[in-house]
Structures are given as C-alpha cells and as structure tokens.
Short mmCIF file of C-alpha atoms in Angstrom, two decimals:
data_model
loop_
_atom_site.label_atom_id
_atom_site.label_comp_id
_atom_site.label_asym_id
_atom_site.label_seq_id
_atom_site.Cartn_x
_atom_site.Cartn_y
_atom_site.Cartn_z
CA UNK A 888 35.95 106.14 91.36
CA UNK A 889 32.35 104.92 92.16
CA UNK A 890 30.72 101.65 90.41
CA UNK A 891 28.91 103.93 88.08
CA UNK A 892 31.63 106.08 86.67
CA UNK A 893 33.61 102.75 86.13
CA UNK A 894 31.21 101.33 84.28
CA UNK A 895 30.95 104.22 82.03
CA UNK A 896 35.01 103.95 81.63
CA UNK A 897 34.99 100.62 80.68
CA UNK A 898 31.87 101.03 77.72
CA UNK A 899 33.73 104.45 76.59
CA UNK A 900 37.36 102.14 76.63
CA UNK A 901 35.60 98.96 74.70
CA UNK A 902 33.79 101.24 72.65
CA UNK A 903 37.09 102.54 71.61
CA UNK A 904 38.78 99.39 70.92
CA UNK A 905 36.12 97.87 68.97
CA UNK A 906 36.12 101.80 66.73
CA UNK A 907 40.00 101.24 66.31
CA UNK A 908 39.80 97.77 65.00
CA UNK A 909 37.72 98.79 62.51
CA UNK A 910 39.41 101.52 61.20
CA UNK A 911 42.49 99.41 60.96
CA UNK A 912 40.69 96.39 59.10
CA UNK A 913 39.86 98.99 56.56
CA UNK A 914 43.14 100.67 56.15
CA UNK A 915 44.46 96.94 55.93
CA UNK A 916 42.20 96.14 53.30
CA UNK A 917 42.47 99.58 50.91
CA UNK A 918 46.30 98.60 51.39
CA UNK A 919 45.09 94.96 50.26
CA UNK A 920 43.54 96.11 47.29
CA UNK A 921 46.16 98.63 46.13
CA UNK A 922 49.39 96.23 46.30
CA UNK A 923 50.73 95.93 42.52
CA UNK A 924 49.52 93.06 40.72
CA UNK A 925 53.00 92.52 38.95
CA UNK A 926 54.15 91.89 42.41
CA UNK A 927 51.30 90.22 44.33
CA UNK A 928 48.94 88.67 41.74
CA UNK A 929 45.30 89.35 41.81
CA UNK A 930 42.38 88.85 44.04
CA UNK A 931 42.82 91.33 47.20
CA UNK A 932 41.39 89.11 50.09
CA UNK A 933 39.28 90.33 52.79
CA UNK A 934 39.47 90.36 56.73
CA UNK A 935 37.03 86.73 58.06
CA UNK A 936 35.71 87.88 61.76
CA UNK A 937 35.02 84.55 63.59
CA UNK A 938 33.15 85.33 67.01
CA UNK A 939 34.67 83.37 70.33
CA UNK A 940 33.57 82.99 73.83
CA UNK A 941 35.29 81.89 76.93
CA UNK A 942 35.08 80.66 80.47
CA UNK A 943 36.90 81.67 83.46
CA UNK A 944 38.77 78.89 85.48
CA UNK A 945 35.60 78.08 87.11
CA UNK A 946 33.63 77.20 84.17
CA UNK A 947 31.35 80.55 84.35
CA UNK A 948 30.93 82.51 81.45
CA UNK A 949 33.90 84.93 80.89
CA UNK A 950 33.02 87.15 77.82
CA UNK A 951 35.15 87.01 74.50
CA UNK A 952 35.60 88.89 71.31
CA UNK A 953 35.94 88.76 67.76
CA UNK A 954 39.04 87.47 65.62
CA UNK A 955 39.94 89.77 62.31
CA UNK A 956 41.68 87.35 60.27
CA UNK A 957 43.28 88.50 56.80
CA UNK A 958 45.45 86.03 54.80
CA UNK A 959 46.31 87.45 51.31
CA UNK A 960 48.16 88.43 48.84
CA UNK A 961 50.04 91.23 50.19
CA UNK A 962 49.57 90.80 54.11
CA UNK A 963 50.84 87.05 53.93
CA UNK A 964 49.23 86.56 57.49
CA UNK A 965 47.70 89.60 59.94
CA UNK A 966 45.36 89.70 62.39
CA UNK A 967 43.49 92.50 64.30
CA UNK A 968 41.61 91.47 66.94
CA UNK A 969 39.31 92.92 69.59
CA UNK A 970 38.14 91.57 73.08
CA UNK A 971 36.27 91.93 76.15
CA UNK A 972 36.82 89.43 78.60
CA UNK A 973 36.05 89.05 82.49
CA UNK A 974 35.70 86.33 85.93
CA UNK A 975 38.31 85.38 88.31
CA UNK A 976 41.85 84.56 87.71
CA UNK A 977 42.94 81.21 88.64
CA UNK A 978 44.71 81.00 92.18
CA UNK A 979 47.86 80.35 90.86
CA UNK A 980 47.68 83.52 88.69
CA UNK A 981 46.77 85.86 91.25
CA UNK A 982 49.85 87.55 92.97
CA UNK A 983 51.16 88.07 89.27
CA UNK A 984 48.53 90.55 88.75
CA UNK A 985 48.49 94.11 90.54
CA UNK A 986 44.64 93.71 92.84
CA UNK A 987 43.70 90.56 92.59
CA UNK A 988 45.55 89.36 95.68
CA UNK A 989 42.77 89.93 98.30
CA UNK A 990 39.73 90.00 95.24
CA UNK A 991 40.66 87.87 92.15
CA UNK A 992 37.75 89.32 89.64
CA UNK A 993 39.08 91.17 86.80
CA UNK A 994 38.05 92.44 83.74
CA UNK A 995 39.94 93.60 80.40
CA UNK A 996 39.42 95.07 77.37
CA UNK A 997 41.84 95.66 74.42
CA UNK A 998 42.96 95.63 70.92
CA UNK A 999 45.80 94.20 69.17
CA UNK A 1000 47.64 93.81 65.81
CA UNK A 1001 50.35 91.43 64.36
CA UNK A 1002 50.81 91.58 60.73
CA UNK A 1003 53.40 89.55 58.55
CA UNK A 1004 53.46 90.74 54.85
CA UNK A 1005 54.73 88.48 52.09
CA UNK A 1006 57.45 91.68 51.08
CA UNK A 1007 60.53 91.19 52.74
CA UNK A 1008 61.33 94.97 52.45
CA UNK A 1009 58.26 95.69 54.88
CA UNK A 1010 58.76 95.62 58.15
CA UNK A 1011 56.42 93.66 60.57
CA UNK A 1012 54.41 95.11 63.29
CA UNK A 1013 52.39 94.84 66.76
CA UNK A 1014 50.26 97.30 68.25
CA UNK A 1015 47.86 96.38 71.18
CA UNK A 1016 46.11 98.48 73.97
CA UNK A 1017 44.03 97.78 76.83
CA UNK A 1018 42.52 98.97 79.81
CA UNK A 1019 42.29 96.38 82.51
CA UNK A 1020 40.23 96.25 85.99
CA UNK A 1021 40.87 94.55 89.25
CA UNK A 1022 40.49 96.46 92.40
CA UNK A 1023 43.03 98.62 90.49
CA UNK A 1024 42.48 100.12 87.16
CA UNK A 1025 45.02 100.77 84.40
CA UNK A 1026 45.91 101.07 80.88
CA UNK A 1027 48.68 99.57 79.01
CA UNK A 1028 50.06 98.75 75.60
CA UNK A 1029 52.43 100.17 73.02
CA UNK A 1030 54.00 99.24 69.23
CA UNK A 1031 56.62 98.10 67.48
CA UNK A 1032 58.34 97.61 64.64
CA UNK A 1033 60.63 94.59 63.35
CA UNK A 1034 62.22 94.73 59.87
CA UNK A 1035 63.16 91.54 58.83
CA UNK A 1036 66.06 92.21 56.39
CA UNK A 1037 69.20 92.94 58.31
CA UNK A 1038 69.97 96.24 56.29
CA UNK A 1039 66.86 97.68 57.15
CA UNK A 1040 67.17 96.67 60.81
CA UNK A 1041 68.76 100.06 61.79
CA UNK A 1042 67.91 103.32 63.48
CA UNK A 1043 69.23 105.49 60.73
CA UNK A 1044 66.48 103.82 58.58
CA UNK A 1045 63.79 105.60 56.80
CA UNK A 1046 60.91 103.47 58.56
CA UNK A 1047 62.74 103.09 61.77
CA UNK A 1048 62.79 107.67 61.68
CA UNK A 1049 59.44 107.43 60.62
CA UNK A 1050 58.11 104.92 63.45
CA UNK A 1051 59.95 106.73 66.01
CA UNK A 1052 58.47 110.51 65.40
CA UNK A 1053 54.76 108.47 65.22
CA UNK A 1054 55.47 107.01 68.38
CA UNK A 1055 57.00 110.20 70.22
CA UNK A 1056 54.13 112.65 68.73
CA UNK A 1057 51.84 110.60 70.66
CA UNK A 1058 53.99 110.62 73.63
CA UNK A 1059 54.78 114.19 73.55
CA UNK A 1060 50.83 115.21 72.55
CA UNK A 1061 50.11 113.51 76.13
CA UNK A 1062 53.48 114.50 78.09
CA UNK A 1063 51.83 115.03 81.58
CA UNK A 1064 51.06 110.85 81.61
CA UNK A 1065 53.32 109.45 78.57
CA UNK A 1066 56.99 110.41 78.79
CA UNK A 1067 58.12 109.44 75.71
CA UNK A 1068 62.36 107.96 76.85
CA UNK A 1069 60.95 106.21 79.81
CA UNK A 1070 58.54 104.53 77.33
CA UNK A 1071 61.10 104.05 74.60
CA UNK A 1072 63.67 102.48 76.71
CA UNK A 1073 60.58 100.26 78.02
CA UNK A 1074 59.97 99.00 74.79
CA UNK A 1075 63.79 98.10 73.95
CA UNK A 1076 64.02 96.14 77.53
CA UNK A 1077 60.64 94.50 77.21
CA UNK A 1078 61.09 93.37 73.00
CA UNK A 1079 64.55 91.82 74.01
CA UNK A 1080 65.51 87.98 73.18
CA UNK A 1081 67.59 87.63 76.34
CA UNK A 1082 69.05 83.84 75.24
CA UNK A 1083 70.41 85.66 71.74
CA UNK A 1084 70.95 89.03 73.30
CA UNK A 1085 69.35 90.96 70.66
CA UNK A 1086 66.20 93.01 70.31
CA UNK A 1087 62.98 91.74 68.60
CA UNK A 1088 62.90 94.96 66.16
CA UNK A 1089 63.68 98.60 66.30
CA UNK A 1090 61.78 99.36 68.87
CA UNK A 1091 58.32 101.34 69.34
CA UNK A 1092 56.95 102.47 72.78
CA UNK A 1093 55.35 100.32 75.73
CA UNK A 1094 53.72 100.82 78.74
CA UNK A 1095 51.94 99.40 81.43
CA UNK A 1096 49.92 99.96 84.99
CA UNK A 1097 49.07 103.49 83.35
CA UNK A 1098 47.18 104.74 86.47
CA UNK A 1099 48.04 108.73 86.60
CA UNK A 1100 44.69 110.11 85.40
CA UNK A 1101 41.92 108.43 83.59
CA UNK A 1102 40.80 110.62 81.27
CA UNK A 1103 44.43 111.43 80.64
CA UNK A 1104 45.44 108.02 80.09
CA UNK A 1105 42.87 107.19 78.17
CA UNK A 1106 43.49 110.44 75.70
CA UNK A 1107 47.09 108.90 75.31
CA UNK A 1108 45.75 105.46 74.57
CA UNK A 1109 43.50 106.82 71.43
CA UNK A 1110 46.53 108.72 70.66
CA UNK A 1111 49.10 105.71 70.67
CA UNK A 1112 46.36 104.04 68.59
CA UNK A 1113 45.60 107.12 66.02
CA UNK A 1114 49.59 107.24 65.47
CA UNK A 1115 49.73 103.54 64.57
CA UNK A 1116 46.95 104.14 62.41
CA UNK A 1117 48.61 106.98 60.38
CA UNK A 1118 52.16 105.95 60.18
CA UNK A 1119 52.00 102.08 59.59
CA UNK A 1120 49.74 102.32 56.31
CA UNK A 1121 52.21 104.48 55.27
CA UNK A 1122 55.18 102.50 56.08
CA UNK A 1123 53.87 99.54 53.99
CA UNK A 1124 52.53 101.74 50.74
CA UNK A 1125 56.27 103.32 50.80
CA UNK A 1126 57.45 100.12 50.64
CA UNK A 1127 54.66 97.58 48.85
CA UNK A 1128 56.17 98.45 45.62
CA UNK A 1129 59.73 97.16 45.87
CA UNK A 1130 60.89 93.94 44.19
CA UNK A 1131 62.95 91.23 46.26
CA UNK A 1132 64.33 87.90 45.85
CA UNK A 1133 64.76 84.24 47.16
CA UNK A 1134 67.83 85.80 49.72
CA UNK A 1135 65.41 88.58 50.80
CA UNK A 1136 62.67 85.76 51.23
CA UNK A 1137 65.38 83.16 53.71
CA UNK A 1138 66.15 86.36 55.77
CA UNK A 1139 62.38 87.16 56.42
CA UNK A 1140 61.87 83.38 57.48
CA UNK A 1141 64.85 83.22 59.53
CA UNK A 1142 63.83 86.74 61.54
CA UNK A 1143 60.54 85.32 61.95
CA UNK A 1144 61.90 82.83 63.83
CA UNK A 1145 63.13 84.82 66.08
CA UNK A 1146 59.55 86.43 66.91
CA UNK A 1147 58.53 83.25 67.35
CA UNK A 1148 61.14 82.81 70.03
CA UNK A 1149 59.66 85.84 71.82
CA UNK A 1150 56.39 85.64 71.92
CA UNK A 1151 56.62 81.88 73.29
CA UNK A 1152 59.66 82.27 75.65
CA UNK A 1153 58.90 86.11 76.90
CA UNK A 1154 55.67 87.97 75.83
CA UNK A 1155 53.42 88.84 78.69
CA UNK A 1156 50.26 89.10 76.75
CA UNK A 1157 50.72 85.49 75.39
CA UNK A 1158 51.23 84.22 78.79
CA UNK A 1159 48.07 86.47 80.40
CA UNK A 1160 45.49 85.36 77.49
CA UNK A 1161 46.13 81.28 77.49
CA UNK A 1162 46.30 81.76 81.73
CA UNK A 1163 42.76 83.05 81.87
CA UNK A 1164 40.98 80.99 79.44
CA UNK A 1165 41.39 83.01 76.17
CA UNK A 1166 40.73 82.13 73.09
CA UNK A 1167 44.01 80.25 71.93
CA UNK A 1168 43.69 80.15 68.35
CA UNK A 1169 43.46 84.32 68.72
CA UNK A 1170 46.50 84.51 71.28
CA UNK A 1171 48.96 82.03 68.79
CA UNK A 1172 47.62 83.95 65.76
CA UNK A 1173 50.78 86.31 66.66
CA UNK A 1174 52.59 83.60 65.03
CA UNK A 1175 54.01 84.11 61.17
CA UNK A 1176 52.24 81.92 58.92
CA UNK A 1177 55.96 80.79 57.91
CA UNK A 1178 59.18 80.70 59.76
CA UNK A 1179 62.75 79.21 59.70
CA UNK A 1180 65.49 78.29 61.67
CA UNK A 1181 68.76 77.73 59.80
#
C-alpha cells in the first residue's frame, strides 16, 4: 500500500482502539456500580486515566498512551489501557520482529485488558489487539479466560461454553481471515505454563502477523473486540452475585500466582513493551493486586 493509504489505516486502527477502550471503561464501571452492596460494600469506584509518554532507545520521542486504572470494590484490580507508540527498535531487538531487519522503525497501536475481581467465582480475563507497522504490516491479538477456582476451571463450564461461542462467532463472522481451530489451538499453546505443564485458563483465541487482507483483518479485529465486549460483562453480572468464602479466597491467590508466572516467564507482549521503552508501570499492571504461592 502507498504512504497515504497507510496512514489512513493506522488513524482508522487507533481510532478504533481508543473507541473500544472506552466502551469497555463504561461497561466496567455500570458493572462497578451494580455489584450488590451485601457483597461488596458501598462506594462504586471509578476508572483514573494517567497520560504517559516514552522514548525510543535513542532518546527521541516515541509516542505513548493513556493508562485506565480501576481499583474497587468489585473489580479488585483492572486495567484497560490504550496506546500509540513509535521509533526504532533497539539493535538487539531487531531480528525478533518480522521487517525490521534491514529498517528498524516501527510503529504500533493497540488495546488491552486484564481484570482481577475480588469474587472468586468470576473468572479473570485479557483481551488486547493491535495493529503493528514495520516494513510489514499486521494485526494481532486475541482473549482469554482463567477461572481461578479449580471447579470452574473446566470446558463443560457455563462461562467456559459461553466464552467459547463469543470467541468462535467472531471467528466464524470473519472465516475468510480468522479460522476459528487454528486460532483456538493458538491460544491453548501460547497461554501454557510449560515448567508446570498446565494452561493459564480455559482458553480464548489468539493470533498474530494477521496480514491476509486489511480491511478484512481489521473487520475481524473490531469483531474479536465487539465479542469481548458483549460476553465478558455478562460473564461477571451472571456471576457478581454469588457468595464465597476464605477457601474460595486461598484458591484465587494461589491461581494468581500462576498468571504471574506467565506473564513474567512467557508473555510476548510483556517482553515487547519493557524492550521498546514502554511505559512499565502500564505493562506490570497485568499483575493481580494480590497473589500467593503456597
């Protein structure tokens, strides 16, 4: 594509990110709000957006984004954030990252969501999508779900069904660029704890290096983000309601632990963000507020 049409991709992609983040903060918060009291307390707290800025490994300016921050009573710790950053990646950096061998200026846009609710019997999630430019262009994301009470941490679950179909519908809406197996089997591989030999959650979808068809892979995108959007509200007002108790509480901590263990040891995006410059208090806010290891 020419340097004009690119352009125009990456405003219409941003513009999209930054639309989706917003939509999300505000199903977040109506969720916030109607949590039971005789579960949660009162005083529904509100998303804090804190600006950031960065520098590429040069020192030049490198763009940034905003944080979404939300610590209440019934999300215990999530964060949606939003960012647009560009520059050069550092030389050592460079042959990890399809394009920048022979020209090492990139630039990426994306959203993302990790949310940790106080509620054992809710499940947490991640959702992030991004479209990213080197002298190749691509899209890439995905979601996922991990259930932190072992009961609940099957596919025969109620969420787990639920999840799924959301994932797939998006998949199948799109089948000509997202094929929904290859993408499923993806996201078990990629959200695996190889040193415990178990998977993070109960899966989701994720891709990566979506080239086929721009406009095609950028439909999917919305779509992968539109399905979060719908079925993970719903997930935690099906759920929100239901009592639990000090055992309920230990298991959470102790499978929180084990996404700690991921994102450190494995997860791409973590590794990506603090390797060009990014904002580190938004790439480690993945981590749950609490965690355990017995």
């Amino acid at each position: 594509m020419d340097a004009g049409q690119l352009e125009a991709h990456k405003a219409r992609a941003r513009q999209w990110f930054e639309s989706l983040r917003d939509d999300i903060c505000a199903a977040f918060e109506a969720l916030e709000e109607d949590a039971p009291a005789s579960l949660y307390g009162d005083g529904a707290a509100r998303f804090v957006r804190t600006p950031w800025t960065r520098a590429d490994h040069s020192g030049a300016p490198g763009g940034g984004g905003v944080m979404s921050m939300l610590k209440g009573r019934l999300f215990e710790k999530v964060g949606v954030h939003a960012s647009t950053v560009h520059g050069e990646f550092a030389p050592e950096f460079r042959s990890q990252i399809p394009g920048a061998e022979t020209d090492p200026r990139f630039w990426a846009s994306g959203v993302s969501v990790i949310a940790h609710l106080a509620n054992p019997n809710v499940p947490a999630v991640h959702m992030n999508t991004r479209f990213v430019v080197t002298t190749k262009a691509w899209f890439g994301g995905g979601a996922d779900l991990t259930p932190v009470l072992d009961h609940r941490r099957t596919q025969e679950d109620a969420d787990t069904v639920a999840f799924h179909a959301a994932m797939k519908a998006a998949c199948d809406a799109n089948a000509a660029v997202a094929p929904y197996e290859k993408f499923k089997k993806w996201c078990d591989e990629y959200f695996h704890l190889k040193h415990r030999n178990e998977m993070r959650g109960i899966g989701g979808i994720f891709y990566d290096y979506l080239d086929a068809d721009w406009d095609a892979d950028f439909a999917f995108t919305r779509d992968v983000g539109r399905a979060f959007l719908k079925i993970y509200p719903a997930l935690v007002r099906a759920n929100f309601a239901q009592p639990w108790t000090a055992a309920d509480r230990e298991e959470q901590l102790v499978r929180r632990g084990r996404y700690v263990e991921f994102n450190l040891l494995y997860d791409r995006g973590t590794v990506f963000g603090l390797k060009t410059g990014g904002n580190v208090e938004s790439i480690l806010s993945s981590m749950p507020p609490v965690a355990k290891w017995p």
